[in-house]
């Protein structure tokens, strides 16, 4: 995606303020607010964390004015100085530190570096002023949310510590805790390898829990993985692999060489079984995994008893397997989709003597290898000395304090698991075809799509049937780390066949996503698009301020225009097309709920919500809405309103193509589109009225007369004419045929059943009632202009013109700016004779009556006004009843609602009477689903 100027990561330089006389730097850096953006957002394309920090007195002390600050930071965290910081060269940030930069900017870079130290590769950040002295937006990307948050807090703490030493603060201990948190929160190496390969194939992923359960793909195309188990892994195969005795018996029945084995449940039985099988033996939990509780080469009764107790402690069912101990090397064979993909020789954790250092010293030296880390943090795991290590070293004749001779290898673990400090040597190319066939057969016998076959033999390059040995275990969910990051040999890219198995080349992983944003008209346009695509047989997932709908049925009733709702739709396995209403608030709170949208629709940008969330200008508001355009990929489309300069300018931020729509066929941008052979949607005047026309270059295709679209009320509702143009362009971009678009528009209505609160019209006792969510000046003007056109005769005479008074019930949200609330009153005054002012139930922090007072001020101060009467009734339902009570034949009543449901019930009561109301409501439930906004409690 192209990057607009505000996305630049370069630090902004400004003059250094002069500190107040006598002031000294103090540890006053504080976090005032935290935001987590999990998708493309106002600040960044990637998931990011934003801290609003308050520098306090440190606003007057850049880094180079704080004694010892820079030197101490670079000593404690040398990697931070290597950041380029927008300079294009390594070490650019160190220069910034020495030249002087603000500690908020320093905290940003520390947060990034701390995540790197914890094993997460991140590198993008920025620090910008909030407009308030000493307060800054500190934005930085993250890999794991919990780690990113902890890194930000530790960064602030470290900055303060470097300014004024905090008693007892141990940075190294804190960093170690962060690494451990990263180990717990991050995906394991196997899961991460699969996710990295999925990303290369442009397959989206959604983490479903705090472990390793991940969804790959969206909607109907989704697959799931949990570590290296997939949605194609059979539960029967996993059960068989978990039963060592059953696995052994099934393999033996097909001629696969396996060790002799018995299952026991007490020590004496274990000893007896070992005698029958023949010493030495191995013991392991019947239902164990990851090498836990496996004891090898037990050569006498006491060793068998000790081994039994250890294995029994790791067995969930209490049963232990005693089997003959096979002599040879330990090989892990990885079979994916029935094909052997990798072979690794596993060597248990060990040290090699040098004749000078003790075993303990040698372990410390081995753990100093930069490839070794905590758990799965790095490609190798540090060796941990424990009771098993002491006992096993003692069996080999060494105490931990002894100095082994040069060349003497001392093993510290019995098994070659990477998680206990073992190493791996790639042997894939050396495996003999007979051994390859045996491993593939074992995976098929057990029934696993991904299987780890443990083969013990002297040499994997020679057939097992000739050298002796056998398959000792078949594992479900085998680890990939030993194959993707072997200590010696070539890396095997084993994640690729997993992805190819789940998503064969050419298979779809994504469903089309259409995102709709703008100040007004989002819900209606989103519903139009959904209606057209549903008519084509698509299973559409729709999110809007009304709720979440799947295939036309509501699944959750809420304001669902944010990222969490989008994620719910993408997780639904029945959805094959998604339409998301994207609100300003969701973008500012969390970003988008997905990484990209195939079609982005921007309807308009008006001065609504200014002064909220740090957005104080209409250009900033346009920048927020532009996020959906920036999320359009190269093969995607942005549908932009050519009549709105702020919207049209967003074309520069689109990586894909652009379809403009315009109410004016002579719009210059449409002419430019035509000259370049590009697409546009507009209106053309004909003998029978206005026609929606699709243009591509110099060609044009007629679609439908606007007066035949029910939602336009014979072309009078100009806002819905514009919404129809946008929906036409969006569905055209999504691949809909003209016949399907035409049919969808001609069957979409703004009835309460299909679009509650969106220009719903009722005939009631000789007057008309219009119910709409209009809540800002442009929306009120649009409804007022619609009422103006209702006074004109219709083209076909189907609807009688309004001849009486115009009555309006108006309100707006209490968190809007005073001037915007006053402007709403002015807008209403130009169109209505009688105005009833109400307030929302939730006045969003403004005192009761405060919003109504400002609206009345606007009505009374309007330069253009036809108002005769102003009445204030704060309760919404009472205000509606008052307006309906004063209405007479020929009047039109516009009710700007907050709770459309209760207003609709009142209209039903007046239209049908209390006796028939319940039956009417039940009819509606039958149309729109029992869980919709309508309920049966009167």
PDB file of C-alpha atoms in Angstrom, residues 335-588:
ATOM      1  CA  UNK A 335       5.783 -37.707   7.535  1.00  0.00           C
ATOM      2  CA  UNK A 336       3.323 -35.145   6.118  1.00  0.00           C
ATOM      3  CA  UNK A 337       0.411 -36.184   3.942  1.00  0.00           C
ATOM      4  CA  UNK A 338       1.798 -39.713   3.686  1.00  0.00           C
ATOM      5  CA  UNK A 339       5.199 -38.573   2.378  1.00  0.00           C
ATOM      6  CA  UNK A 340       8.477 -38.484   4.327  1.00  0.00           C
ATOM      7  CA  UNK A 341       9.620 -34.854   4.368  1.00  0.00           C
ATOM      8  CA  UNK A 342      12.527 -34.785   6.830  1.00  0.00           C
ATOM      9  CA  UNK A 343      14.789 -36.952   8.969  1.00  0.00           C
ATOM     10  CA  UNK A 344      16.773 -35.617  11.927  1.00  0.00           C
ATOM     11  CA  UNK A 345      19.212 -37.414  14.193  1.00  0.00           C
ATOM     12  CA  UNK A 346      18.560 -36.342  17.772  1.00  0.00           C
ATOM     13  CA  UNK A 347      21.472 -36.145  20.188  1.00  0.00           C
ATOM     14  CA  UNK A 348      20.654 -35.738  23.902  1.00  0.00           C
ATOM     15  CA  UNK A 349      21.939 -32.723  25.829  1.00  0.00           C
ATOM     16  CA  UNK A 350      25.645 -33.213  26.488  1.00  0.00           C
ATOM     17  CA  UNK A 351      29.019 -31.549  26.951  1.00  0.00           C
ATOM     18  CA  UNK A 352      32.406 -32.545  25.542  1.00  0.00           C
ATOM     19  CA  UNK A 353      35.318 -32.502  27.945  1.00  0.00           C
ATOM     20  CA  UNK A 354      38.373 -30.310  27.361  1.00  0.00           C
ATOM     21  CA  UNK A 355      40.473 -31.543  30.266  1.00  0.00           C
ATOM     22  CA  UNK A 356      40.327 -28.167  32.005  1.00  0.00           C
ATOM     23  CA  UNK A 357      36.729 -27.347  32.941  1.00  0.00           C
ATOM     24  CA  UNK A 358      34.160 -29.077  35.112  1.00  0.00           C
ATOM     25  CA  UNK A 359      30.849 -30.391  33.815  1.00  0.00           C
ATOM     26  CA  UNK A 360      29.086 -27.370  35.338  1.00  0.00           C
ATOM     27  CA  UNK A 361      31.518 -24.969  33.644  1.00  0.00           C
ATOM     28  CA  UNK A 362      31.078 -26.751  30.321  1.00  0.00           C
ATOM     29  CA  UNK A 363      27.274 -26.450  30.621  1.00  0.00           C
ATOM     30  CA  UNK A 364      27.599 -22.709  31.270  1.00  0.00           C
ATOM     31  CA  UNK A 365      29.841 -22.344  28.221  1.00  0.00           C
ATOM     32  CA  UNK A 366      27.398 -24.343  26.103  1.00  0.00           C
ATOM     33  CA  UNK A 367      24.459 -22.218  27.270  1.00  0.00           C
ATOM     34  CA  UNK A 368      26.395 -19.079  26.311  1.00  0.00           C
ATOM     35  CA  UNK A 369      25.934 -20.073  22.670  1.00  0.00           C
ATOM     36  CA  UNK A 370      23.766 -17.221  21.233  1.00  0.00           C
ATOM     37  CA  UNK A 371      21.628 -19.845  19.490  1.00  0.00           C
ATOM     38  CA  UNK A 372      20.439 -21.138  22.862  1.00  0.00           C
ATOM     39  CA  UNK A 373      17.632 -19.479  24.768  1.00  0.00           C
ATOM     40  CA  UNK A 374      14.828 -20.096  27.234  1.00  0.00           C
ATOM     41  CA  UNK A 375      12.312 -22.697  26.082  1.00  0.00           C
ATOM     42  CA  UNK A 376      11.514 -22.173  22.404  1.00  0.00           C
ATOM     43  CA  UNK A 377      12.774 -18.584  22.383  1.00  0.00           C
ATOM     44  CA  UNK A 378      15.653 -19.527  20.027  1.00  0.00           C
ATOM     45  CA  UNK A 379      16.598 -22.425  17.785  1.00  0.00           C
ATOM     46  CA  UNK A 380      18.273 -24.267  20.677  1.00  0.00           C
ATOM     47  CA  UNK A 381      17.273 -24.553  24.325  1.00  0.00           C
ATOM     48  CA  UNK A 382      19.605 -23.996  27.235  1.00  0.00           C
ATOM     49  CA  UNK A 383      20.620 -27.115  29.154  1.00  0.00           C
ATOM     50  CA  UNK A 384      19.077 -27.222  32.606  1.00  0.00           C
ATOM     51  CA  UNK A 385      20.897 -29.195  35.274  1.00  0.00           C
ATOM     52  CA  UNK A 386      18.487 -31.140  37.478  1.00  0.00           C
ATOM     53  CA  UNK A 387      18.343 -34.379  39.454  1.00  0.00           C
ATOM     54  CA  UNK A 388      18.096 -36.422  36.248  1.00  0.00           C
ATOM     55  CA  UNK A 389      21.242 -34.723  34.930  1.00  0.00           C
ATOM     56  CA  UNK A 390      23.162 -35.427  38.148  1.00  0.00           C
ATOM     57  CA  UNK A 391      22.074 -39.063  38.236  1.00  0.00           C
ATOM     58  CA  UNK A 392      22.794 -39.709  34.556  1.00  0.00           C
ATOM     59  CA  UNK A 393      26.232 -38.065  34.730  1.00  0.00           C
ATOM     60  CA  UNK A 394      26.975 -40.178  37.803  1.00  0.00           C
ATOM     61  CA  UNK A 395      26.071 -43.326  35.874  1.00  0.00           C
ATOM     62  CA  UNK A 396      28.769 -42.331  33.396  1.00  0.00           C
ATOM     63  CA  UNK A 397      31.273 -41.843  36.218  1.00  0.00           C
ATOM     64  CA  UNK A 398      31.164 -38.082  36.615  1.00  0.00           C
ATOM     65  CA  UNK A 399      29.999 -35.600  39.222  1.00  0.00           C
ATOM     66  CA  UNK A 400      29.051 -32.112  38.036  1.00  0.00           C
ATOM     67  CA  UNK A 401      32.203 -30.776  39.673  1.00  0.00           C
ATOM     68  CA  UNK A 402      34.473 -33.280  37.886  1.00  0.00           C
ATOM     69  CA  UNK A 403      36.653 -32.341  34.920  1.00  0.00           C
ATOM     70  CA  UNK A 404      36.081 -34.748  31.997  1.00  0.00           C
ATOM     71  CA  UNK A 405      39.127 -35.645  29.883  1.00  0.00           C
ATOM     72  CA  UNK A 406      39.521 -33.980  26.481  1.00  0.00           C
ATOM     73  CA  UNK A 407      37.160 -35.564  23.980  1.00  0.00           C
ATOM     74  CA  UNK A 408      35.053 -37.336  26.622  1.00  0.00           C
ATOM     75  CA  UNK A 409      31.337 -36.777  26.003  1.00  0.00           C
ATOM     76  CA  UNK A 410      29.112 -36.587  29.067  1.00  0.00           C
ATOM     77  CA  UNK A 411      25.389 -36.932  28.450  1.00  0.00           C
ATOM     78  CA  UNK A 412      23.076 -34.954  30.729  1.00  0.00           C
ATOM     79  CA  UNK A 413      19.680 -36.149  29.438  1.00  0.00           C
ATOM     80  CA  UNK A 414      18.548 -39.595  28.402  1.00  0.00           C
ATOM     81  CA  UNK A 415      16.402 -38.486  25.476  1.00  0.00           C
ATOM     82  CA  UNK A 416      17.283 -36.313  22.502  1.00  0.00           C
ATOM     83  CA  UNK A 417      14.418 -33.831  22.806  1.00  0.00           C
ATOM     84  CA  UNK A 418      15.251 -30.307  21.678  1.00  0.00           C
ATOM     85  CA  UNK A 419      13.227 -28.868  24.557  1.00  0.00           C
ATOM     86  CA  UNK A 420      15.677 -30.346  27.091  1.00  0.00           C
ATOM     87  CA  UNK A 421      18.798 -29.005  25.407  1.00  0.00           C
ATOM     88  CA  UNK A 422      19.403 -31.665  22.760  1.00  0.00           C
ATOM     89  CA  UNK A 423      20.752 -30.952  19.291  1.00  0.00           C
ATOM     90  CA  UNK A 424      19.678 -32.191  15.878  1.00  0.00           C
ATOM     91  CA  UNK A 425      21.559 -33.218  12.754  1.00  0.00           C
ATOM     92  CA  UNK A 426      19.710 -33.274   9.464  1.00  0.00           C
ATOM     93  CA  UNK A 427      19.852 -36.712   7.776  1.00  0.00           C
ATOM     94  CA  UNK A 428      17.074 -36.292   5.226  1.00  0.00           C
ATOM     95  CA  UNK A 429      19.211 -36.939   2.163  1.00  0.00           C
ATOM     96  CA  UNK A 430      20.900 -39.927   3.800  1.00  0.00           C
ATOM     97  CA  UNK A 431      17.765 -41.938   4.625  1.00  0.00           C
ATOM     98  CA  UNK A 432      17.630 -45.300   2.825  1.00  0.00           C
ATOM     99  CA  UNK A 433      14.505 -45.815   0.670  1.00  0.00           C
ATOM    100  CA  UNK A 434      13.553 -48.903   2.704  1.00  0.00           C
ATOM    101  CA  UNK A 435      13.585 -46.832   5.905  1.00  0.00           C
ATOM    102  CA  UNK A 436      11.617 -44.074   4.186  1.00  0.00           C
ATOM    103  CA  UNK A 437       8.988 -46.634   3.197  1.00  0.00           C
ATOM    104  CA  UNK A 438       8.811 -47.958   6.752  1.00  0.00           C
ATOM    105  CA  UNK A 439       8.217 -44.461   8.190  1.00  0.00           C
ATOM    106  CA  UNK A 440       5.498 -43.679   5.636  1.00  0.00           C
ATOM    107  CA  UNK A 441       3.829 -47.033   6.315  1.00  0.00           C
ATOM    108  CA  UNK A 442       3.858 -46.378  10.069  1.00  0.00           C
ATOM    109  CA  UNK A 443       2.106 -43.030   9.596  1.00  0.00           C
ATOM    110  CA  UNK A 444      -0.551 -44.662   7.428  1.00  0.00           C
ATOM    111  CA  UNK A 445      -1.115 -47.536   9.857  1.00  0.00           C
ATOM    112  CA  UNK A 446      -1.712 -45.143  12.752  1.00  0.00           C
ATOM    113  CA  UNK A 447      -3.769 -42.793  10.549  1.00  0.00           C
ATOM    114  CA  UNK A 448      -2.043 -39.435  10.991  1.00  0.00           C
ATOM    115  CA  UNK A 449      -1.747 -36.718   8.378  1.00  0.00           C
ATOM    116  CA  UNK A 450       1.307 -35.334  10.200  1.00  0.00           C
ATOM    117  CA  UNK A 451       3.336 -37.872  12.153  1.00  0.00           C
ATOM    118  CA  UNK A 452       6.680 -37.969  13.924  1.00  0.00           C
ATOM    119  CA  UNK A 453       8.152 -41.455  13.621  1.00  0.00           C
ATOM    120  CA  UNK A 454      10.847 -42.308  16.165  1.00  0.00           C
ATOM    121  CA  UNK A 455      13.285 -44.761  14.595  1.00  0.00           C
ATOM    122  CA  UNK A 456      16.179 -46.321  16.508  1.00  0.00           C
ATOM    123  CA  UNK A 457      18.904 -47.906  14.381  1.00  0.00           C
ATOM    124  CA  UNK A 458      22.699 -47.792  13.989  1.00  0.00           C
ATOM    125  CA  UNK A 459      22.596 -45.931  10.662  1.00  0.00           C
ATOM    126  CA  UNK A 460      19.550 -44.524   8.858  1.00  0.00           C
ATOM    127  CA  UNK A 461      21.329 -44.872   5.520  1.00  0.00           C
ATOM    128  CA  UNK A 462      21.217 -48.675   5.852  1.00  0.00           C
ATOM    129  CA  UNK A 463      17.939 -50.672   5.934  1.00  0.00           C
ATOM    130  CA  UNK A 464      16.734 -51.299   9.492  1.00  0.00           C
ATOM    131  CA  UNK A 465      15.903 -54.908   8.657  1.00  0.00           C
ATOM    132  CA  UNK A 466      19.602 -55.497   7.972  1.00  0.00           C
ATOM    133  CA  UNK A 467      21.165 -53.601  10.885  1.00  0.00           C
ATOM    134  CA  UNK A 468      18.561 -54.163  13.570  1.00  0.00           C
ATOM    135  CA  UNK A 469      16.449 -51.569  15.309  1.00  0.00           C
ATOM    136  CA  UNK A 470      12.880 -50.493  14.842  1.00  0.00           C
ATOM    137  CA  UNK A 471      10.189 -47.894  15.259  1.00  0.00           C
ATOM    138  CA  UNK A 472       9.714 -47.176  18.954  1.00  0.00           C
ATOM    139  CA  UNK A 473       7.014 -44.536  18.782  1.00  0.00           C
ATOM    140  CA  UNK A 474       4.598 -42.689  16.483  1.00  0.00           C
ATOM    141  CA  UNK A 475       3.797 -39.156  17.604  1.00  0.00           C
ATOM    142  CA  UNK A 476       0.863 -36.912  16.791  1.00  0.00           C
ATOM    143  CA  UNK A 477       1.676 -33.175  16.674  1.00  0.00           C
ATOM    144  CA  UNK A 478       5.441 -33.652  16.183  1.00  0.00           C
ATOM    145  CA  UNK A 479       7.717 -30.652  16.653  1.00  0.00           C
ATOM    146  CA  UNK A 480       9.276 -29.014  13.606  1.00  0.00           C
ATOM    147  CA  UNK A 481      12.157 -27.154  15.238  1.00  0.00           C
ATOM    148  CA  UNK A 482      14.704 -29.934  14.788  1.00  0.00           C
ATOM    149  CA  UNK A 483      13.943 -29.922  11.054  1.00  0.00           C
ATOM    150  CA  UNK A 484      13.564 -26.201  10.393  1.00  0.00           C
ATOM    151  CA  UNK A 485      16.586 -25.239  12.541  1.00  0.00           C
ATOM    152  CA  UNK A 486      18.932 -28.226  12.774  1.00  0.00           C
ATOM    153  CA  UNK A 487      22.146 -27.706  14.703  1.00  0.00           C
ATOM    154  CA  UNK A 488      24.013 -29.286  11.810  1.00  0.00           C
ATOM    155  CA  UNK A 489      22.974 -29.791   8.218  1.00  0.00           C
ATOM    156  CA  UNK A 490      20.445 -28.250   5.864  1.00  0.00           C
ATOM    157  CA  UNK A 491      17.156 -26.740   7.052  1.00  0.00           C
ATOM    158  CA  UNK A 492      14.071 -28.532   5.791  1.00  0.00           C
ATOM    159  CA  UNK A 493      11.092 -26.341   4.923  1.00  0.00           C
ATOM    160  CA  UNK A 494       8.553 -28.756   6.320  1.00  0.00           C
ATOM    161  CA  UNK A 495       5.803 -26.167   6.799  1.00  0.00           C
ATOM    162  CA  UNK A 496       5.286 -25.868   3.037  1.00  0.00           C
ATOM    163  CA  UNK A 497       3.857 -29.378   2.558  1.00  0.00           C
ATOM    164  CA  UNK A 498       1.538 -28.750   5.527  1.00  0.00           C
ATOM    165  CA  UNK A 499       0.109 -25.654   3.861  1.00  0.00           C
ATOM    166  CA  UNK A 500      -0.030 -27.441   0.490  1.00  0.00           C
ATOM    167  CA  UNK A 501      -1.975 -30.261   2.150  1.00  0.00           C
ATOM    168  CA  UNK A 502      -4.483 -27.867   3.733  1.00  0.00           C
ATOM    169  CA  UNK A 503      -4.676 -25.464   0.799  1.00  0.00           C
ATOM    170  CA  UNK A 504      -3.642 -27.177  -2.456  1.00  0.00           C
ATOM    171  CA  UNK A 505      -2.105 -24.754  -4.972  1.00  0.00           C
ATOM    172  CA  UNK A 506      -4.879 -22.659  -6.473  1.00  0.00           C
ATOM    173  CA  UNK A 507      -7.298 -23.235  -3.586  1.00  0.00           C
ATOM    174  CA  UNK A 508      -9.015 -20.193  -2.093  1.00  0.00           C
ATOM    175  CA  UNK A 509      -8.181 -19.150   1.443  1.00  0.00           C
ATOM    176  CA  UNK A 510      -9.895 -15.754   1.573  1.00  0.00           C
ATOM    177  CA  UNK A 511     -13.477 -14.676   1.078  1.00  0.00           C
ATOM    178  CA  UNK A 512     -14.234 -11.354  -0.633  1.00  0.00           C
ATOM    179  CA  UNK A 513     -14.476  -8.476   1.850  1.00  0.00           C
ATOM    180  CA  UNK A 514     -16.288  -5.218   1.098  1.00  0.00           C
ATOM    181  CA  UNK A 515     -15.729  -2.439   3.647  1.00  0.00           C
ATOM    182  CA  UNK A 516     -18.097   0.542   3.721  1.00  0.00           C
ATOM    183  CA  UNK A 517     -17.302   3.758   5.562  1.00  0.00           C
ATOM    184  CA  UNK A 518     -18.353   7.385   5.533  1.00  0.00           C
ATOM    185  CA  UNK A 519     -20.147   9.858   7.759  1.00  0.00           C
ATOM    186  CA  UNK A 520     -23.665   9.074   6.506  1.00  0.00           C
ATOM    187  CA  UNK A 521     -25.298   6.248   4.567  1.00  0.00           C
ATOM    188  CA  UNK A 522     -22.969   3.420   5.647  1.00  0.00           C
ATOM    189  CA  UNK A 523     -25.637   1.048   6.949  1.00  0.00           C
ATOM    190  CA  UNK A 524     -28.025   1.461   4.030  1.00  0.00           C
ATOM    191  CA  UNK A 525     -25.244   1.016   1.476  1.00  0.00           C
ATOM    192  CA  UNK A 526     -23.862  -2.035   3.291  1.00  0.00           C
ATOM    193  CA  UNK A 527     -27.344  -3.548   3.359  1.00  0.00           C
ATOM    194  CA  UNK A 528     -27.827  -2.836  -0.358  1.00  0.00           C
ATOM    195  CA  UNK A 529     -24.555  -4.576  -1.195  1.00  0.00           C
ATOM    196  CA  UNK A 530     -25.446  -7.522   1.025  1.00  0.00           C
ATOM    197  CA  UNK A 531     -28.886  -7.797  -0.576  1.00  0.00           C
ATOM    198  CA  UNK A 532     -27.457  -7.882  -4.100  1.00  0.00           C
ATOM    199  CA  UNK A 533     -24.877 -10.539  -3.240  1.00  0.00           C
ATOM    200  CA  UNK A 534     -27.411 -12.646  -1.308  1.00  0.00           C
ATOM    201  CA  UNK A 535     -29.613 -12.612  -4.401  1.00  0.00           C
ATOM    202  CA  UNK A 536     -26.701 -14.210  -6.254  1.00  0.00           C
ATOM    203  CA  UNK A 537     -26.709 -17.126  -3.831  1.00  0.00           C
ATOM    204  CA  UNK A 538     -23.815 -15.984  -1.669  1.00  0.00           C
ATOM    205  CA  UNK A 539     -23.829 -16.632   2.075  1.00  0.00           C
ATOM    206  CA  UNK A 540     -23.201 -13.058   3.176  1.00  0.00           C
ATOM    207  CA  UNK A 541     -21.862 -12.050   6.560  1.00  0.00           C
ATOM    208  CA  UNK A 542     -22.877  -8.438   7.290  1.00  0.00           C
ATOM    209  CA  UNK A 543     -21.805  -6.229  10.183  1.00  0.00           C
ATOM    210  CA  UNK A 544     -23.487  -2.908  10.795  1.00  0.00           C
ATOM    211  CA  UNK A 545     -24.709  -0.631  13.562  1.00  0.00           C
ATOM    212  CA  UNK A 546     -27.844  -2.813  13.667  1.00  0.00           C
ATOM    213  CA  UNK A 547     -25.982  -6.049  14.412  1.00  0.00           C
ATOM    214  CA  UNK A 548     -24.294  -9.030  12.807  1.00  0.00           C
ATOM    215  CA  UNK A 549     -26.215 -10.859  10.087  1.00  0.00           C
ATOM    216  CA  UNK A 550     -25.343 -14.147   8.396  1.00  0.00           C
ATOM    217  CA  UNK A 551     -27.324 -15.068   5.302  1.00  0.00           C
ATOM    218  CA  UNK A 552     -29.990 -12.523   6.227  1.00  0.00           C
ATOM    219  CA  UNK A 553     -30.522 -13.728   9.790  1.00  0.00           C
ATOM    220  CA  UNK A 554     -29.315 -11.794  12.799  1.00  0.00           C
ATOM    221  CA  UNK A 555     -26.815 -13.597  15.013  1.00  0.00           C
ATOM    222  CA  UNK A 556     -26.035 -10.739  17.385  1.00  0.00           C
ATOM    223  CA  UNK A 557     -27.933  -7.531  18.073  1.00  0.00           C
ATOM    224  CA  UNK A 558     -25.517  -4.711  18.854  1.00  0.00           C
ATOM    225  CA  UNK A 559     -23.610  -1.842  17.319  1.00  0.00           C
ATOM    226  CA  UNK A 560     -21.414  -4.179  15.316  1.00  0.00           C
ATOM    227  CA  UNK A 561     -19.427  -1.757  13.164  1.00  0.00           C
ATOM    228  CA  UNK A 562     -16.107  -2.466  14.901  1.00  0.00           C
ATOM    229  CA  UNK A 563     -13.228  -4.923  14.388  1.00  0.00           C
ATOM    230  CA  UNK A 564     -14.440  -7.627  16.793  1.00  0.00           C
ATOM    231  CA  UNK A 565     -17.649  -8.023  14.801  1.00  0.00           C
ATOM    232  CA  UNK A 566     -15.697  -8.346  11.561  1.00  0.00           C
ATOM    233  CA  UNK A 567     -13.604 -11.097  13.142  1.00  0.00           C
ATOM    234  CA  UNK A 568     -16.777 -12.954  14.161  1.00  0.00           C
ATOM    235  CA  UNK A 569     -17.956 -13.020  10.558  1.00  0.00           C
ATOM    236  CA  UNK A 570     -14.572 -14.182   9.267  1.00  0.00           C
ATOM    237  CA  UNK A 571     -14.635 -17.050  11.790  1.00  0.00           C
ATOM    238  CA  UNK A 572     -18.088 -18.236  10.647  1.00  0.00           C
ATOM    239  CA  UNK A 573     -17.555 -21.363   8.506  1.00  0.00           C
ATOM    240  CA  UNK A 574     -20.700 -20.791   6.428  1.00  0.00           C
ATOM    241  CA  UNK A 575     -19.869 -17.288   5.164  1.00  0.00           C
ATOM    242  CA  UNK A 576     -18.456 -16.908   1.648  1.00  0.00           C
ATOM    243  CA  UNK A 577     -18.824 -13.128   1.251  1.00  0.00           C
ATOM    244  CA  UNK A 578     -18.367 -10.383   3.853  1.00  0.00           C
ATOM    245  CA  UNK A 579     -19.731  -6.831   3.967  1.00  0.00           C
ATOM    246  CA  UNK A 580     -18.446  -4.702   6.828  1.00  0.00           C
ATOM    247  CA  UNK A 581     -19.709  -1.327   7.928  1.00  0.00           C
ATOM    248  CA  UNK A 582     -16.572   0.332   9.279  1.00  0.00           C
ATOM    249  CA  UNK A 583     -17.085   3.141  11.770  1.00  0.00           C
ATOM    250  CA  UNK A 584     -14.637   5.862  12.762  1.00  0.00           C
ATOM    251  CA  UNK A 585     -14.729   4.758  16.398  1.00  0.00           C
ATOM    252  CA  UNK A 586     -13.641   1.193  15.670  1.00  0.00           C
ATOM    253  CA  UNK A 587     -10.696   2.346  13.569  1.00  0.00           C
ATOM    254  CA  UNK A 588      -9.533   4.694  16.331  1.00  0.00           C
TER     255      UNK A 588
END
